[in-house]
Amino acid sequence: MKIRLNDIRLHAFHGCWDEEAIVGGEYSVDICIDFDYTDAALADDLSQTIDYVRIKEIVYSEMAVRAKLIETVSLRILNVLKSEFPQADNRWVKITKINAPMGGQVHSVSVEIEG
């Protein structure tokens, strides 16, 4: 069973270029958490499952802390998810940087991490 948050859109200031710290850029974050939520579903009880509102809050919080690499941010998000949701079997994070300033016509670049 999986809980997914797809295409969390936000503006953040990650990147190696000085202007990225000033202007920022658009990002999309996807999260997937493997978790058996059968008991929560049968009881219709939020306290027995993983609250996806809290997942979104974690993403927003970690994306607000500037880093040169989105790899760094993805690892931070994964570590917080592990800490806050130890009952999960696995967690997956994908960060997409839209229109990365690298010259040419590249729609986006992404990094993925799981654990």
JSON list of C-alpha atoms in Angstrom, two decimals:
[
{"chain": "A", "resi": 1, "resn": "MET", "atom": "CA", "xyz": [0.00, 0.00, 0.00]},
{"chain": "A", "resi": 2, "resn": "LYS", "atom": "CA", "xyz": [1.23, 3.46, -0.77]},
{"chain": "A", "resi": 3, "resn": "ILE", "atom": "CA", "xyz": [0.46, 7.01, 0.22]},
{"chain": "A", "resi": 4, "resn": "ARG", "atom": "CA", "xyz": [1.50, 9.46, -2.49]},
{"chain": "A", "resi": 5, "resn": "LEU", "atom": "CA", "xyz": [1.68, 13.22, -2.71]},
{"chain": "A", "resi": 6, "resn": "ASN", "atom": "CA", "xyz": [2.09, 14.20, -6.34]},
{"chain": "A", "resi": 7, "resn": "ASP", "atom": "CA", "xyz": [3.41, 17.42, -7.81]},
{"chain": "A", "resi": 8, "resn": "ILE", "atom": "CA", "xyz": [3.71, 19.58, -4.70]},
{"chain": "A", "resi": 9, "resn": "ARG", "atom": "CA", "xyz": [4.45, 22.91, -6.39]},
{"chain": "A", "resi": 10, "resn": "LEU", "atom": "CA", "xyz": [6.54, 25.62, -4.77]},
{"chain": "A", "resi": 11, "resn": "HIS", "atom": "CA", "xyz": [9.07, 28.37, -5.30]},
{"chain": "A", "resi": 12, "resn": "ALA", "atom": "CA", "xyz": [12.48, 27.90, -3.66]},
{"chain": "A", "resi": 13, "resn": "PHE", "atom": "CA", "xyz": [16.02, 29.26, -3.82]},
{"chain": "A", "resi": 14, "resn": "HIS", "atom": "CA", "xyz": [18.28, 26.25, -4.42]},
{"chain": "A", "resi": 15, "resn": "GLY", "atom": "CA", "xyz": [21.17, 26.22, -6.84]},
{"chain": "A", "resi": 16, "resn": "CYS", "atom": "CA", "xyz": [24.85, 26.89, -7.34]},
{"chain": "A", "resi": 17, "resn": "TRP", "atom": "CA", "xyz": [24.39, 30.23, -9.10]},
{"chain": "A", "resi": 18, "resn": "ASP", "atom": "CA", "xyz": [24.26, 33.44, -7.04]},
{"chain": "A", "resi": 19, "resn": "GLU", "atom": "CA", "xyz": [21.16, 34.63, -8.88]},
{"chain": "A", "resi": 20, "resn": "GLU", "atom": "CA", "xyz": [19.29, 31.47, -7.88]},
{"chain": "A", "resi": 21, "resn": "ALA", "atom": "CA", "xyz": [19.62, 32.60, -4.26]},
{"chain": "A", "resi": 22, "resn": "ILE", "atom": "CA", "xyz": [17.98, 35.90, -5.21]},
{"chain": "A", "resi": 23, "resn": "VAL", "atom": "CA", "xyz": [15.41, 35.01, -7.87]},
{"chain": "A", "resi": 24, "resn": "GLY", "atom": "CA", "xyz": [14.75, 31.38, -7.02]},
{"chain": "A", "resi": 25, "resn": "GLY", "atom": "CA", "xyz": [12.95, 28.92, -9.21]},
{"chain": "A", "resi": 26, "resn": "GLU", "atom": "CA", "xyz": [9.97, 26.62, -9.55]},
{"chain": "A", "resi": 27, "resn": "TYR", "atom": "CA", "xyz": [10.03, 23.12, -8.12]},
{"chain": "A", "resi": 28, "resn": "SER", "atom": "CA", "xyz": [7.82, 20.07, -7.97]},
{"chain": "A", "resi": 29, "resn": "VAL", "atom": "CA", "xyz": [8.14, 17.45, -5.23]},
{"chain": "A", "resi": 30, "resn": "ASP", "atom": "CA", "xyz": [6.67, 13.95, -5.23]},
{"chain": "A", "resi": 31, "resn": "ILE", "atom": "CA", "xyz": [6.55, 11.74, -2.15]},
{"chain": "A", "resi": 32, "resn": "CYS", "atom": "CA", "xyz": [5.64, 8.08, -1.83]},
{"chain": "A", "resi": 33, "resn": "ILE", "atom": "CA", "xyz": [5.45, 6.21, 1.45]},
{"chain": "A", "resi": 34, "resn": "ASP", "atom": "CA", "xyz": [4.89, 2.45, 1.69]},
{"chain": "A", "resi": 35, "resn": "PHE", "atom": "CA", "xyz": [2.64, 1.81, 4.65]},
{"chain": "A", "resi": 36, "resn": "ASP", "atom": "CA", "xyz": [-0.08, -0.70, 5.48]},
{"chain": "A", "resi": 37, "resn": "TYR", "atom": "CA", "xyz": [-2.98, 1.61, 6.27]},
{"chain": "A", "resi": 38, "resn": "THR", "atom": "CA", "xyz": [-5.61, -1.17, 6.45]},
{"chain": "A", "resi": 39, "resn": "ASP", "atom": "CA", "xyz": [-6.31, -0.68, 10.17]},
{"chain": "A", "resi": 40, "resn": "ALA", "atom": "CA", "xyz": [-6.67, 3.08, 9.71]},
{"chain": "A", "resi": 41, "resn": "ALA", "atom": "CA", "xyz": [-9.01, 2.59, 6.76]},
{"chain": "A", "resi": 42, "resn": "LEU", "atom": "CA", "xyz": [-11.19, 0.09, 8.63]},
{"chain": "A", "resi": 43, "resn": "ALA", "atom": "CA", "xyz": [-11.38, 2.36, 11.68]},
{"chain": "A", "resi": 44, "resn": "ASP", "atom": "CA", "xyz": [-11.61, 5.54, 9.58]},
{"chain": "A", "resi": 45, "resn": "ASP", "atom": "CA", "xyz": [-9.05, 6.99, 11.99]},
{"chain": "A", "resi": 46, "resn": "LEU", "atom": "CA", "xyz": [-6.41, 9.54, 10.98]},
{"chain": "A", "resi": 47, "resn": "SER", "atom": "CA", "xyz": [-4.32, 8.80, 14.07]},
{"chain": "A", "resi": 48, "resn": "GLN", "atom": "CA", "xyz": [-3.64, 5.28, 12.74]},
{"chain": "A", "resi": 49, "resn": "THR", "atom": "CA", "xyz": [-2.25, 6.36, 9.40]},
{"chain": "A", "resi": 50, "resn": "ILE", "atom": "CA", "xyz": [0.35, 8.75, 8.01]},
{"chain": "A", "resi": 51, "resn": "ASP", "atom": "CA", "xyz": [-1.06, 12.27, 7.77]},
{"chain": "A", "resi": 52, "resn": "TYR", "atom": "CA", "xyz": [-0.36, 13.60, 4.28]},
{"chain": "A", "resi": 53, "resn": "VAL", "atom": "CA", "xyz": [-0.87, 17.17, 5.48]},
{"chain": "A", "resi": 54, "resn": "ARG", "atom": "CA", "xyz": [2.16, 16.64, 7.75]},
{"chain": "A", "resi": 55, "resn": "ILE", "atom": "CA", "xyz": [4.12, 15.27, 4.78]},
{"chain": "A", "resi": 56, "resn": "LYS", "atom": "CA", "xyz": [3.37, 18.46, 2.82]},
{"chain": "A", "resi": 57, "resn": "GLU", "atom": "CA", "xyz": [4.47, 20.57, 5.79]},
{"chain": "A", "resi": 58, "resn": "ILE", "atom": "CA", "xyz": [7.78, 18.68, 5.93]},
{"chain": "A", "resi": 59, "resn": "VAL", "atom": "CA", "xyz": [8.35, 19.30, 2.22]},
{"chain": "A", "resi": 60, "resn": "TYR", "atom": "CA", "xyz": [7.62, 23.03, 2.55]},
{"chain": "A", "resi": 61, "resn": "SER", "atom": "CA", "xyz": [9.83, 23.34, 5.62]},
{"chain": "A", "resi": 62, "resn": "GLU", "atom": "CA", "xyz": [12.85, 21.60, 4.09]},
{"chain": "A", "resi": 63, "resn": "MET", "atom": "CA", "xyz": [12.46, 23.28, 0.70]},
{"chain": "A", "resi": 64, "resn": "ALA", "atom": "CA", "xyz": [12.58, 26.66, 2.50]},
{"chain": "A", "resi": 65, "resn": "VAL", "atom": "CA", "xyz": [16.16, 25.97, 3.67]},
{"chain": "A", "resi": 66, "resn": "ARG", "atom": "CA", "xyz": [18.50, 26.96, 0.84]},
{"chain": "A", "resi": 67, "resn": "ALA", "atom": "CA", "xyz": [21.00, 24.45, -0.53]},
{"chain": "A", "resi": 68, "resn": "LYS", "atom": "CA", "xyz": [23.21, 24.44, -3.58]},
{"chain": "A", "resi": 69, "resn": "LEU", "atom": "CA", "xyz": [22.11, 20.92, -4.51]},
{"chain": "A", "resi": 70, "resn": "ILE", "atom": "CA", "xyz": [18.60, 19.51, -4.72]},
{"chain": "A", "resi": 71, "resn": "GLU", "atom": "CA", "xyz": [20.30, 16.24, -3.81]},
{"chain": "A", "resi": 72, "resn": "THR", "atom": "CA", "xyz": [20.96, 17.77, -0.39]},
{"chain": "A", "resi": 73, "resn": "VAL", "atom": "CA", "xyz": [17.33, 18.81, 0.02]},
{"chain": "A", "resi": 74, "resn": "SER", "atom": "CA", "xyz": [16.03, 15.40, -1.03]},
{"chain": "A", "resi": 75, "resn": "LEU", "atom": "CA", "xyz": [18.21, 13.71, 1.58]},
{"chain": "A", "resi": 76, "resn": "ARG", "atom": "CA", "xyz": [17.00, 16.12, 4.27]},
{"chain": "A", "resi": 77, "resn": "ILE", "atom": "CA", "xyz": [13.36, 15.43, 3.39]},
{"chain": "A", "resi": 78, "resn": "LEU", "atom": "CA", "xyz": [13.96, 11.67, 3.40]},
{"chain": "A", "resi": 79, "resn": "ASN", "atom": "CA", "xyz": [15.65, 11.85, 6.82]},
{"chain": "A", "resi": 80, "resn": "VAL", "atom": "CA", "xyz": [12.75, 13.80, 8.34]},
{"chain": "A", "resi": 81, "resn": "LEU", "atom": "CA", "xyz": [10.24, 11.35, 6.84]},
{"chain": "A", "resi": 82, "resn": "LYS", "atom": "CA", "xyz": [12.20, 8.46, 8.38]},
{"chain": "A", "resi": 83, "resn": "SER", "atom": "CA", "xyz": [12.28, 10.20, 11.74]},
{"chain": "A", "resi": 84, "resn": "GLU", "atom": "CA", "xyz": [8.61, 11.20, 11.82]},
{"chain": "A", "resi": 85, "resn": "PHE", "atom": "CA", "xyz": [7.18, 8.04, 10.25]},
{"chain": "A", "resi": 86, "resn": "PRO", "atom": "CA", "xyz": [9.28, 5.09, 11.45]},
{"chain": "A", "resi": 87, "resn": "GLN", "atom": "CA", "xyz": [6.28, 2.79, 10.94]},
{"chain": "A", "resi": 88, "resn": "ALA", "atom": "CA", "xyz": [6.61, 3.17, 7.15]},
{"chain": "A", "resi": 89, "resn": "ASP", "atom": "CA", "xyz": [8.25, 0.35, 5.22]},
{"chain": "A", "resi": 90, "resn": "ASN", "atom": "CA", "xyz": [9.91, 2.65, 2.68]},
{"chain": "A", "resi": 91, "resn": "ARG", "atom": "CA", "xyz": [9.91, 6.30, 1.64]},
{"chain": "A", "resi": 92, "resn": "TRP", "atom": "CA", "xyz": [10.66, 7.85, -1.76]},
{"chain": "A", "resi": 93, "resn": "VAL", "atom": "CA", "xyz": [11.35, 11.49, -2.59]},
{"chain": "A", "resi": 94, "resn": "LYS", "atom": "CA", "xyz": [11.62, 13.08, -6.02]},
{"chain": "A", "resi": 95, "resn": "ILE", "atom": "CA", "xyz": [12.50, 16.76, -6.47]},
{"chain": "A", "resi": 96, "resn": "THR", "atom": "CA", "xyz": [12.14, 18.33, -9.90]},
{"chain": "A", "resi": 97, "resn": "LYS", "atom": "CA", "xyz": [13.74, 21.66, -10.70]},
{"chain": "A", "resi": 98, "resn": "ILE", "atom": "CA", "xyz": [11.74, 23.22, -13.53]},
{"chain": "A", "resi": 99, "resn": "ASN", "atom": "CA", "xyz": [13.64, 25.29, -16.11]},
{"chain": "A", "resi": 100, "resn": "ALA", "atom": "CA", "xyz": [17.01, 24.84, -14.44]},
{"chain": "A", "resi": 101, "resn": "PRO", "atom": "CA", "xyz": [19.42, 27.56, -15.61]},
{"chain": "A", "resi": 102, "resn": "MET", "atom": "CA", "xyz": [21.75, 25.36, -17.65]},
{"chain": "A", "resi": 103, "resn": "GLY", "atom": "CA", "xyz": [21.36, 26.70, -21.18]},
{"chain": "A", "resi": 104, "resn": "GLY", "atom": "CA", "xyz": [19.43, 25.06, -23.97]},
{"chain": "A", "resi": 105, "resn": "GLN", "atom": "CA", "xyz": [15.94, 23.68, -23.94]},
{"chain": "A", "resi": 106, "resn": "VAL", "atom": "CA", "xyz": [15.72, 21.43, -20.89]},
{"chain": "A", "resi": 107, "resn": "HIS", "atom": "CA", "xyz": [12.31, 21.39, -19.25]},
{"chain": "A", "resi": 108, "resn": "SER", "atom": "CA", "xyz": [13.48, 20.08, -15.89]},
{"chain": "A", "resi": 109, "resn": "VAL", "atom": "CA", "xyz": [16.00, 18.07, -13.93]},
{"chain": "A", "resi": 110, "resn": "SER", "atom": "CA", "xyz": [15.10, 15.65, -11.13]},
{"chain": "A", "resi": 111, "resn": "VAL", "atom": "CA", "xyz": [16.71, 13.71, -8.34]},
{"chain": "A", "resi": 112, "resn": "GLU", "atom": "CA", "xyz": [15.19, 10.71, -6.57]},
{"chain": "A", "resi": 113, "resn": "ILE", "atom": "CA", "xyz": [16.09, 9.04, -3.30]},
{"chain": "A", "resi": 114, "resn": "GLU", "atom": "CA", "xyz": [14.49, 6.28, -1.28]},
{"chain": "A", "resi": 115, "resn": "GLY", "atom": "CA", "xyz": [15.02, 4.52, 1.95]}
]
